[in-house]
Amino acid sequence: MITLGNKEYFKGINQIKFEGSTSKNPLAFKFYNPDQLVAGKNMREHFKFSVAYWHSFCGQGADPFGAGTQNFEWDQATDPLQAAKDKADAAFEFITKMGFEYYCFHDFDLVAEGASIQESEDRLKEIVAYLKQKQATSGVKLLWGTSNCFSNPRYMNGAATNPDFNVLARAAAQVKCALDATMELNGENYVFWGGREGYMSLLNTDMGRELDHMGQFLKSAKDYARKQGFKGNFFIEPKPMEPTKHQYDFDAATVIGFLNKHDLQNDFKLNLEVNHATLANHTMQHEMDVAAQAGMLGSIDANRGDYQNGWDTDQFPNNVLETTEAMLVFLKAGGLQGGGINFDAKIRRNSTDMEDLFLAHIGGADTFARALLAADRIINESDYRLLRNKRYSSFDSGNGKAFENGQLSFEDLYDIAHKNGELATTSGKQELFENILGQFV
Ligand code: XLS
Ligand code: NI
Ligand code: NI
């Protein structure tokens, strides 16, 4: 039996509860009511909210211009395993007080990487055993695990797409350990975010070869986990740029093409991140719709960017209008396949009170709850669906239907056009759709 720590890190903060939209308590949910039924499921089941270990318990606010500003009490121990256990205690206290059920991690968020593969592996095993106990006593579950194959300088030219085979093999050893950790903790999914899989300059890059290596790498990682009995989903998390100039997993459409080409489409789905969609010059709802059409809407990394700049600022979600558009796609798709809503977001560098982490997650959860409620009402109480279907009604019968069924040749279309003569214009009614969105938000 492992002894768990009993120190309280977030003193003075109790269980966060739902108090409704008129509450003046900053440390209460105004809209996220875990037990409230919406479209046949309660909010807890719809969202499966998850806390990101790296942003919430590892990052301390450092930026290229200055050191960290958040001096966490759980970071004081000099022994790496003690520090890891303290961090785990703080993490589970936070997640439990939030009333969330899930968390996500990179391997070396849990414990500092060792000097050798063996030392790292031993450290991971020890902290995983500790976390397993914490999960059992709290009921908190692992939404997904992943590996950090981008921070260590050995990966500066990529991991699975490194031009040096030995770096690729090194990355495989690391991913194997991260998969083992995820499986040991009953992780429901495993994520691959491209990290440094991409290029800084095409001049020194054999892109085709690197992409084939990535396909082969993912296939063997998947085969390994399946052999061990892993039943969860593998997710790819698209991002178009940063840290490399061009990331191979550019956006949803690119990744789906890649998965199909490498015969990975049955095991892999997508983990979509709001700020990554923005960086790809897409909206989140676009990315979600693309994934949903392919049956690959797996999970969501919730955050937001900043429209005045072009990097991954990972701010907490607060845009209800945009999130409502995303929730319309979410409900239409019947929710996520295996994943949840992971807050891949960090408080700002000058947010230094211990309660700020709570306020941030409360705001994020309330944003999603408001958006879900609004989307559900738009679908049920407005003419939204009717109006959208009406735009396509010419395909519901006659020649339109015949075309959809593949029964018309190109010459048939030519003849129909001739018979029709010039056509009247039909309004797209965008403003009407926007007004409906506004009415219910
Ligand atoms: C970085 C990514 C990263 C992944 C996990 O931009 O969002 O945090 O979610 O490796
Ligand atoms: Ni992410
Ligand atoms: Ni990101």
Coordinates of C-alpha atoms and ligand atoms in Angstrom, one line a residue:
M1 CA 0.0 0.0 0.0
I2 CA 1.3 3.4 -1.0
T3 CA 1.0 6.3 1.5
L4 CA -0.6 9.3 -0.1
G5 CA 0.2 12.9 0.9
N6 CA -2.4 14.7 3.0
K7 CA -1.2 18.3 2.7
E8 CA -3.8 20.9 1.5
Y9 CA -2.4 23.1 -1.3
F10 CA -5.5 25.2 -2.2
K11 CA -6.4 26.3 1.3
G12 CA -9.6 28.1 1.9
I13 CA -11.1 26.9 -1.4
N14 CA -13.9 24.3 -1.0
Q15 CA -15.8 22.2 -3.4
I16 CA -17.0 24.3 -6.4
K17 CA -20.7 24.0 -6.7
F18 CA -23.4 25.0 -9.2
E19 CA -25.2 28.1 -7.9
G20 CA -27.0 29.4 -10.9
S21 CA -26.7 32.5 -13.1
T22 CA -27.7 35.0 -10.4
S23 CA -25.0 33.8 -7.9
K24 CA -22.4 36.5 -7.0
N25 CA -20.0 33.9 -5.7
P26 CA -16.9 33.9 -8.0
L27 CA -16.0 30.4 -6.9
A28 CA -19.3 28.8 -8.1
F29 CA -20.5 27.6 -11.5
K30 CA -23.2 29.8 -12.9
F31 CA -24.2 27.6 -15.9
Y32 CA -22.3 24.3 -15.6
N33 CA -24.7 22.1 -13.7
P34 CA -23.2 18.6 -13.9
D35 CA -26.5 16.8 -13.4
Q36 CA -28.6 18.9 -15.7
L37 CA -30.0 17.0 -18.7
V38 CA -29.5 18.5 -22.1
A39 CA -30.3 16.6 -25.3
G40 CA -30.7 13.3 -23.5
K41 CA -27.4 13.4 -21.4
N42 CA -26.3 15.3 -18.4
M43 CA -23.7 18.0 -18.8
R44 CA -21.0 15.9 -17.0
E45 CA -21.4 13.1 -19.6
H46 CA -21.5 15.5 -22.5
F47 CA -18.3 17.3 -21.7
K48 CA -16.1 15.0 -19.6
F49 CA -14.1 18.0 -18.5
S50 CA -10.4 17.4 -18.0
V51 CA -7.6 19.3 -16.5
A52 CA -4.3 19.6 -18.4
Y53 CA -1.4 18.6 -16.0
W54 CA 1.2 20.7 -18.0
H55 CA -0.5 24.0 -17.9
S56 CA -2.1 23.8 -14.5
F57 CA 0.6 22.2 -12.4
C58 CA 3.9 22.4 -14.3
G59 CA 4.0 25.8 -16.1
Q60 CA 4.9 28.6 -13.8
G61 CA 4.3 31.5 -16.1
A62 CA 7.8 31.8 -17.6
D63 CA 7.9 33.6 -21.0
P64 CA 10.7 34.6 -23.3
F65 CA 11.1 37.8 -21.4
G66 CA 11.0 36.7 -17.8
A67 CA 11.0 33.9 -15.3
G68 CA 8.0 32.2 -13.8
T69 CA 5.8 34.2 -11.5
Q70 CA 3.9 31.4 -9.9
N71 CA 5.8 29.9 -7.0
F72 CA 3.9 26.6 -6.4
E73 CA 4.2 25.0 -3.0
W74 CA 4.3 21.6 -4.6
D75 CA 7.5 22.5 -6.5
Q76 CA 9.7 22.8 -3.4
A77 CA 11.0 19.3 -2.9
T78 CA 14.5 18.7 -4.4
D79 CA 14.0 14.9 -4.8
P80 CA 12.3 14.5 -8.2
L81 CA 10.0 11.7 -7.0
Q82 CA 8.9 13.6 -3.9
A83 CA 8.3 16.7 -6.1
A84 CA 6.2 14.5 -8.5
K85 CA 4.1 13.1 -5.6
D86 CA 3.5 16.6 -4.2
K87 CA 2.4 17.7 -7.6
A88 CA 0.1 14.8 -8.0
D89 CA -1.4 15.6 -4.6
A90 CA -2.0 19.2 -5.6
A91 CA -3.4 18.1 -9.0
F92 CA -5.9 15.6 -7.5
E93 CA -6.9 18.1 -4.8
F94 CA -7.6 20.7 -7.6
I95 CA -9.5 18.3 -9.9
T96 CA -11.6 17.0 -7.0
K97 CA -12.5 20.4 -5.7
M98 CA -13.5 21.4 -9.3
G99 CA -15.8 18.4 -9.4
F100 CA -14.2 17.3 -12.7
E101 CA -13.6 13.7 -13.5
Y102 CA -10.6 13.7 -15.8
Y103 CA -7.0 14.7 -16.3
C104 CA -4.5 14.5 -19.1
F105 CA -0.7 14.4 -19.1
H106 CA 2.6 14.2 -21.0
D107 CA 5.0 11.6 -19.5
F108 CA 7.4 14.2 -18.1
D109 CA 4.7 16.4 -16.7
L110 CA 4.3 13.7 -14.1
V111 CA 8.0 13.5 -13.1
A112 CA 11.2 15.0 -14.3
E113 CA 13.0 13.1 -17.1
G114 CA 15.9 11.1 -15.8
A115 CA 19.5 11.0 -17.1
S116 CA 18.9 7.7 -19.0
I117 CA 16.0 5.9 -20.5
Q118 CA 16.2 3.4 -17.6
E119 CA 16.1 6.1 -15.0
S120 CA 13.2 7.9 -16.7
E121 CA 11.3 4.6 -17.0
D122 CA 11.8 3.7 -13.3
R123 CA 10.7 7.2 -12.2
L124 CA 7.6 6.9 -14.4
K125 CA 6.7 3.6 -13.0
E126 CA 6.9 4.9 -9.5
I127 CA 4.8 7.9 -10.1
V128 CA 2.3 5.9 -12.1
A129 CA 1.8 3.5 -9.1
Y130 CA 1.2 6.6 -7.0
L131 CA -1.3 8.1 -9.4
K132 CA -3.1 4.7 -9.7
Q133 CA -3.8 5.0 -6.0
K134 CA -4.9 8.6 -6.3
Q135 CA -7.3 7.6 -9.1
A136 CA -8.7 4.8 -7.0
T137 CA -9.4 6.9 -3.9
S138 CA -10.7 10.0 -5.8
G139 CA -12.6 8.4 -8.7
V140 CA -10.7 10.8 -11.1
K141 CA -9.9 9.1 -14.4
L142 CA -7.3 9.5 -17.2
L143 CA -8.8 11.0 -20.3
W144 CA -5.6 10.6 -22.3
G145 CA -1.9 10.3 -21.9
T146 CA 0.8 11.5 -24.3
S147 CA 4.5 11.8 -24.5
N148 CA 6.6 15.0 -24.7
C149 CA 8.8 14.3 -27.8
F150 CA 9.5 17.9 -28.4
S151 CA 11.2 19.6 -25.4
N152 CA 14.4 17.6 -25.1
P153 CA 17.1 19.0 -27.5
R154 CA 17.5 15.5 -29.0
Y155 CA 14.2 16.1 -30.8
M156 CA 15.2 19.5 -32.3
N157 CA 14.9 18.0 -35.8
G158 CA 11.8 16.0 -35.0
A159 CA 11.0 12.7 -33.3
A160 CA 9.2 10.3 -35.7
T161 CA 10.2 12.5 -38.6
N162 CA 13.8 13.0 -37.6
P163 CA 16.2 12.4 -40.5
D164 CA 18.3 10.3 -38.1
F165 CA 16.9 6.8 -37.5
N166 CA 18.4 6.6 -34.1
V167 CA 16.5 9.6 -32.8
L168 CA 13.3 8.0 -34.2
A169 CA 14.1 4.8 -32.3
R170 CA 14.7 6.9 -29.1
A171 CA 11.3 8.5 -29.5
A172 CA 9.7 5.1 -29.9
A173 CA 11.2 3.9 -26.6
Q174 CA 9.8 7.0 -25.0
V175 CA 6.3 6.6 -26.5
K176 CA 6.3 2.9 -25.5
C177 CA 6.8 3.9 -21.9
A178 CA 4.1 6.6 -22.1
L179 CA 1.7 4.1 -23.7
D180 CA 2.5 1.7 -20.8
A181 CA 1.9 4.4 -18.3
T182 CA -1.4 5.3 -20.0
M183 CA -2.6 1.7 -20.1
E184 CA -1.6 1.1 -16.5
L185 CA -3.7 4.0 -15.5
N186 CA -6.7 2.8 -17.6
G187 CA -6.3 5.8 -19.9
E188 CA -9.3 6.1 -22.2
N189 CA -7.3 7.5 -25.1
Y190 CA -3.8 8.2 -26.2
V191 CA -2.8 11.4 -28.0
F192 CA -0.1 12.2 -30.6
W193 CA 0.5 15.9 -31.0
G194 CA 3.1 16.5 -33.7
G195 CA 5.5 18.5 -31.5
R196 CA 8.4 19.1 -33.7
E197 CA 7.1 16.8 -36.5
G198 CA 7.4 19.2 -39.4
Y199 CA 10.1 21.3 -40.9
M200 CA 11.8 24.7 -40.6
S201 CA 13.0 24.8 -44.2
L202 CA 12.0 22.6 -47.1
L203 CA 15.5 23.0 -48.5
N204 CA 17.0 20.5 -46.1
T205 CA 13.9 18.3 -45.9
D206 CA 12.7 15.2 -47.7
M207 CA 9.1 15.7 -46.8
G208 CA 7.7 12.5 -48.5
R209 CA 10.2 10.3 -46.7
E210 CA 9.5 12.0 -43.3
L211 CA 5.7 11.5 -43.7
D212 CA 6.2 7.9 -44.5
H213 CA 8.3 7.4 -41.4
M214 CA 5.6 9.1 -39.3
G215 CA 3.0 6.7 -40.8
Q216 CA 5.2 3.7 -40.0
F217 CA 5.9 5.0 -36.5
L218 CA 2.2 5.5 -35.7
K219 CA 1.4 2.1 -37.1
S220 CA 3.9 0.3 -34.9
A221 CA 2.9 2.3 -31.8
K222 CA -0.7 1.4 -32.4
D223 CA 0.1 -2.3 -33.0
Y224 CA 2.1 -2.4 -29.8
A225 CA -0.7 -0.9 -27.7
R226 CA -3.3 -3.2 -29.3
K227 CA -1.1 -6.2 -28.6
Q228 CA -1.1 -5.2 -24.9
G229 CA -4.9 -5.1 -25.0
F230 CA -5.5 -1.3 -25.3
K231 CA -9.0 -0.7 -26.4
G232 CA -9.1 3.1 -26.4
N233 CA -8.7 5.6 -29.3
F234 CA -5.6 7.0 -30.7
F235 CA -5.9 10.7 -31.4
I236 CA -3.9 13.0 -33.6
E237 CA -3.9 16.7 -32.6
P238 CA -3.6 18.9 -35.7
K239 CA -1.7 22.2 -35.5
P240 CA -0.4 24.1 -38.5
M241 CA 2.7 25.8 -37.2
E242 CA 4.6 26.4 -33.9
P243 CA 7.1 25.2 -33.0
T244 CA 8.1 24.3 -36.6
K245 CA 7.3 26.6 -39.5
H246 CA 5.2 23.9 -41.0
Q247 CA 3.7 21.2 -38.9
Y248 CA 2.8 18.0 -40.8
D249 CA -0.5 17.6 -38.9
F250 CA -1.6 20.9 -40.3
D251 CA -5.4 20.7 -39.9
A252 CA -8.2 18.2 -39.7
A253 CA -8.5 17.7 -43.4
T254 CA -4.7 17.2 -43.8
V255 CA -4.6 14.7 -41.0
I256 CA -7.7 12.7 -42.3
G257 CA -6.0 12.4 -45.7
F258 CA -2.8 11.2 -44.0
L259 CA -4.6 8.7 -41.8
N260 CA -6.5 7.3 -44.8
K261 CA -3.3 7.0 -46.9
H262 CA -1.5 5.1 -44.1
D263 CA -4.4 2.9 -43.3
L264 CA -4.7 4.2 -39.8
Q265 CA -8.3 5.5 -40.1
N266 CA -9.9 2.7 -38.0
D267 CA -7.7 3.3 -34.9
F268 CA -7.1 7.0 -35.0
K269 CA -9.5 10.0 -34.5
L270 CA -8.8 13.7 -34.0
N271 CA -8.2 15.8 -30.9
L272 CA -9.1 19.3 -32.1
E273 CA -7.8 22.4 -30.4
V274 CA -9.5 25.8 -30.7
N275 CA -6.4 27.9 -30.9
H276 CA -4.8 25.5 -33.5
A277 CA -7.9 25.9 -35.7
T278 CA -7.4 29.7 -35.5
L279 CA -3.8 29.3 -36.4
A280 CA -4.8 27.3 -39.5
N281 CA -7.1 30.1 -40.5
H282 CA -10.1 28.0 -39.8
T283 CA -12.8 28.3 -37.2
M284 CA -13.2 25.5 -34.5
Q285 CA -16.6 24.7 -35.9
H286 CA -15.1 24.1 -39.3
E287 CA -12.5 21.7 -37.9
M288 CA -15.1 19.9 -35.9
D289 CA -17.4 19.5 -38.9
V290 CA -14.6 18.2 -41.1
A291 CA -13.7 15.6 -38.4
A292 CA -17.4 14.7 -37.8
Q293 CA -18.0 14.0 -41.5
A294 CA -15.1 11.5 -41.4
G295 CA -16.5 9.9 -38.2
M296 CA -13.3 11.1 -36.4
L297 CA -14.5 13.8 -34.0
G298 CA -12.7 12.3 -31.0
S299 CA -11.8 14.9 -28.4
I300 CA -11.4 18.6 -27.9
D301 CA -8.6 20.7 -26.4
A302 CA -10.5 23.7 -25.2
N303 CA -8.8 27.1 -25.2
R304 CA -8.8 30.3 -27.2
G305 CA -6.2 32.4 -29.1
D306 CA -6.0 36.1 -29.5
Y307 CA -7.1 37.6 -32.7
Q308 CA -4.5 40.3 -32.6
N309 CA -1.5 37.9 -32.7
G310 CA -0.5 34.7 -34.3
W311 CA 0.6 32.2 -31.7
D312 CA -0.8 29.6 -29.4
T313 CA -1.7 31.8 -26.4
D314 CA -3.8 29.0 -24.8
Q315 CA -6.2 31.3 -23.0
F316 CA -9.2 29.9 -21.3
P317 CA -12.4 29.8 -23.4
N318 CA -14.8 32.7 -22.8
N319 CA -16.4 33.3 -26.2
V320 CA -19.9 32.1 -25.9
L321 CA -21.0 33.0 -29.4
E322 CA -18.2 31.0 -31.0
T323 CA -18.5 28.1 -28.7
T324 CA -22.2 27.9 -29.4
E325 CA -21.4 27.5 -33.1
A326 CA -19.0 24.7 -32.1
M327 CA -21.7 23.1 -29.9
L328 CA -24.1 23.1 -32.9
V329 CA -21.7 20.9 -34.7
F330 CA -21.1 18.9 -31.5
L331 CA -24.8 18.1 -31.0
K332 CA -25.3 17.3 -34.7
A333 CA -22.4 14.8 -34.5
G334 CA -23.8 13.2 -31.4
G335 CA -20.9 14.3 -29.2
L336 CA -17.3 13.1 -29.1
Q337 CA -16.0 9.7 -29.9
G338 CA -14.3 8.6 -26.7
G339 CA -12.8 11.9 -25.8
G340 CA -13.8 14.9 -23.7
I341 CA -13.2 18.6 -23.2
N342 CA -9.7 19.0 -22.0
F343 CA -8.8 22.6 -20.9
D344 CA -5.5 22.9 -22.7
A345 CA -5.2 26.4 -21.4
K346 CA -3.2 28.4 -18.9
I347 CA -3.8 31.4 -16.6
R348 CA -1.9 34.5 -17.6
R349 CA 1.6 35.2 -16.2
N350 CA 0.3 38.0 -14.0
S351 CA -2.5 35.8 -12.5
T352 CA -0.7 34.8 -9.4
D353 CA -3.4 34.0 -6.8
M354 CA -4.1 30.4 -6.0
E355 CA -7.8 30.9 -6.7
D356 CA -7.0 32.1 -10.3
L357 CA -6.7 28.5 -11.5
F358 CA -10.2 27.8 -10.2
L359 CA -11.7 31.0 -11.7
A360 CA -10.2 30.1 -15.0
H361 CA -11.7 26.6 -15.1
I362 CA -15.0 27.8 -13.8
G363 CA -15.2 30.3 -16.6
G364 CA -14.3 27.7 -19.2
A365 CA -16.8 25.2 -18.0
D366 CA -19.5 27.9 -17.8
T367 CA -18.7 29.0 -21.4
F368 CA -19.2 25.4 -22.6
A369 CA -22.4 25.0 -20.6
R370 CA -24.0 28.2 -21.8
A371 CA -23.0 27.3 -25.4
L372 CA -24.5 23.8 -25.1
L373 CA -27.7 25.2 -23.7
A374 CA -28.0 27.8 -26.4
A375 CA -27.2 25.3 -29.2
D376 CA -29.8 22.9 -27.9
R377 CA -32.5 25.6 -27.8
I378 CA -31.5 26.8 -31.3
I379 CA -32.0 23.2 -32.6
N380 CA -35.3 22.7 -30.8
E381 CA -36.9 26.1 -30.5
S382 CA -35.9 28.0 -33.7
D383 CA -36.3 27.5 -37.4
Y384 CA -32.5 27.0 -37.7
R385 CA -32.5 23.4 -39.0
L386 CA -35.6 24.0 -41.1
L387 CA -34.0 27.1 -42.8
R388 CA -30.8 25.2 -43.4
N389 CA -32.5 22.2 -44.9
K390 CA -34.6 24.5 -47.0
R391 CA -31.5 25.8 -48.8
Y392 CA -30.9 22.3 -50.1
S393 CA -34.6 21.4 -50.8
S394 CA -33.9 21.3 -54.6
F395 CA -32.0 18.1 -54.0
D396 CA -34.8 16.4 -52.1
S397 CA -36.8 15.4 -55.2
G398 CA -36.8 15.3 -59.0
N399 CA -33.5 16.0 -60.8
G400 CA -31.7 17.2 -57.7
K401 CA -32.4 13.8 -56.0
A402 CA -31.4 12.0 -59.2
F403 CA -28.1 13.8 -59.2
E404 CA -27.4 12.9 -55.6
N405 CA -28.1 9.3 -56.5
G406 CA -25.6 9.4 -59.3
Q407 CA -28.3 9.0 -62.0
L408 CA -27.5 12.1 -64.1
S409 CA -24.7 12.4 -66.5
F410 CA -22.8 15.6 -67.3
E411 CA -24.8 15.9 -70.5
D412 CA -28.1 15.6 -68.5
L413 CA -27.0 18.5 -66.4
Y414 CA -26.2 20.5 -69.6
D415 CA -29.7 19.8 -71.0
I416 CA -31.4 20.7 -67.7
A417 CA -29.5 24.0 -67.6
H418 CA -30.6 24.8 -71.2
K419 CA -34.3 24.1 -70.3
N420 CA -34.1 26.2 -67.2
G421 CA -32.8 29.4 -68.8
E422 CA -31.4 32.1 -66.6
L423 CA -32.1 31.7 -62.9
A424 CA -33.3 34.0 -60.2
T425 CA -30.9 34.6 -57.2
T426 CA -31.6 33.0 -53.9
S427 CA -30.6 34.7 -50.6
G428 CA -28.2 32.8 -48.3
K429 CA -29.9 34.5 -45.3
Q430 CA -26.7 34.6 -43.3
E431 CA -27.9 37.6 -41.2
L432 CA -31.0 35.7 -40.3
F433 CA -28.9 32.7 -39.1
E434 CA -26.7 35.1 -37.1
N435 CA -29.7 36.7 -35.5
I436 CA -31.0 33.3 -34.4
L437 CA -27.6 32.6 -32.8
G438 CA -27.7 35.9 -31.0
Q439 CA -31.3 35.4 -29.9
F440 CA -30.5 32.2 -27.9
V441 CA -27.1 33.0 -26.6
Ligands
XLS1 C1 0.5 22.3 -28.1 C2 -0.5 21.2 -27.9 C3 -0.1 20.3 -26.7 C4 -0.9 19.0 -26.9 C5 -0.4 17.9 -26.1 O1 0.2 23.2 -28.8 O2 -1.7 21.8 -27.7 O3 -0.3 20.9 -25.5 O4 -2.2 19.2 -26.5 O5 0.9 17.5 -26.5
NI2 NI -3.4 20.6 -27.2
NI3 NI -1.8 24.0 -28.4

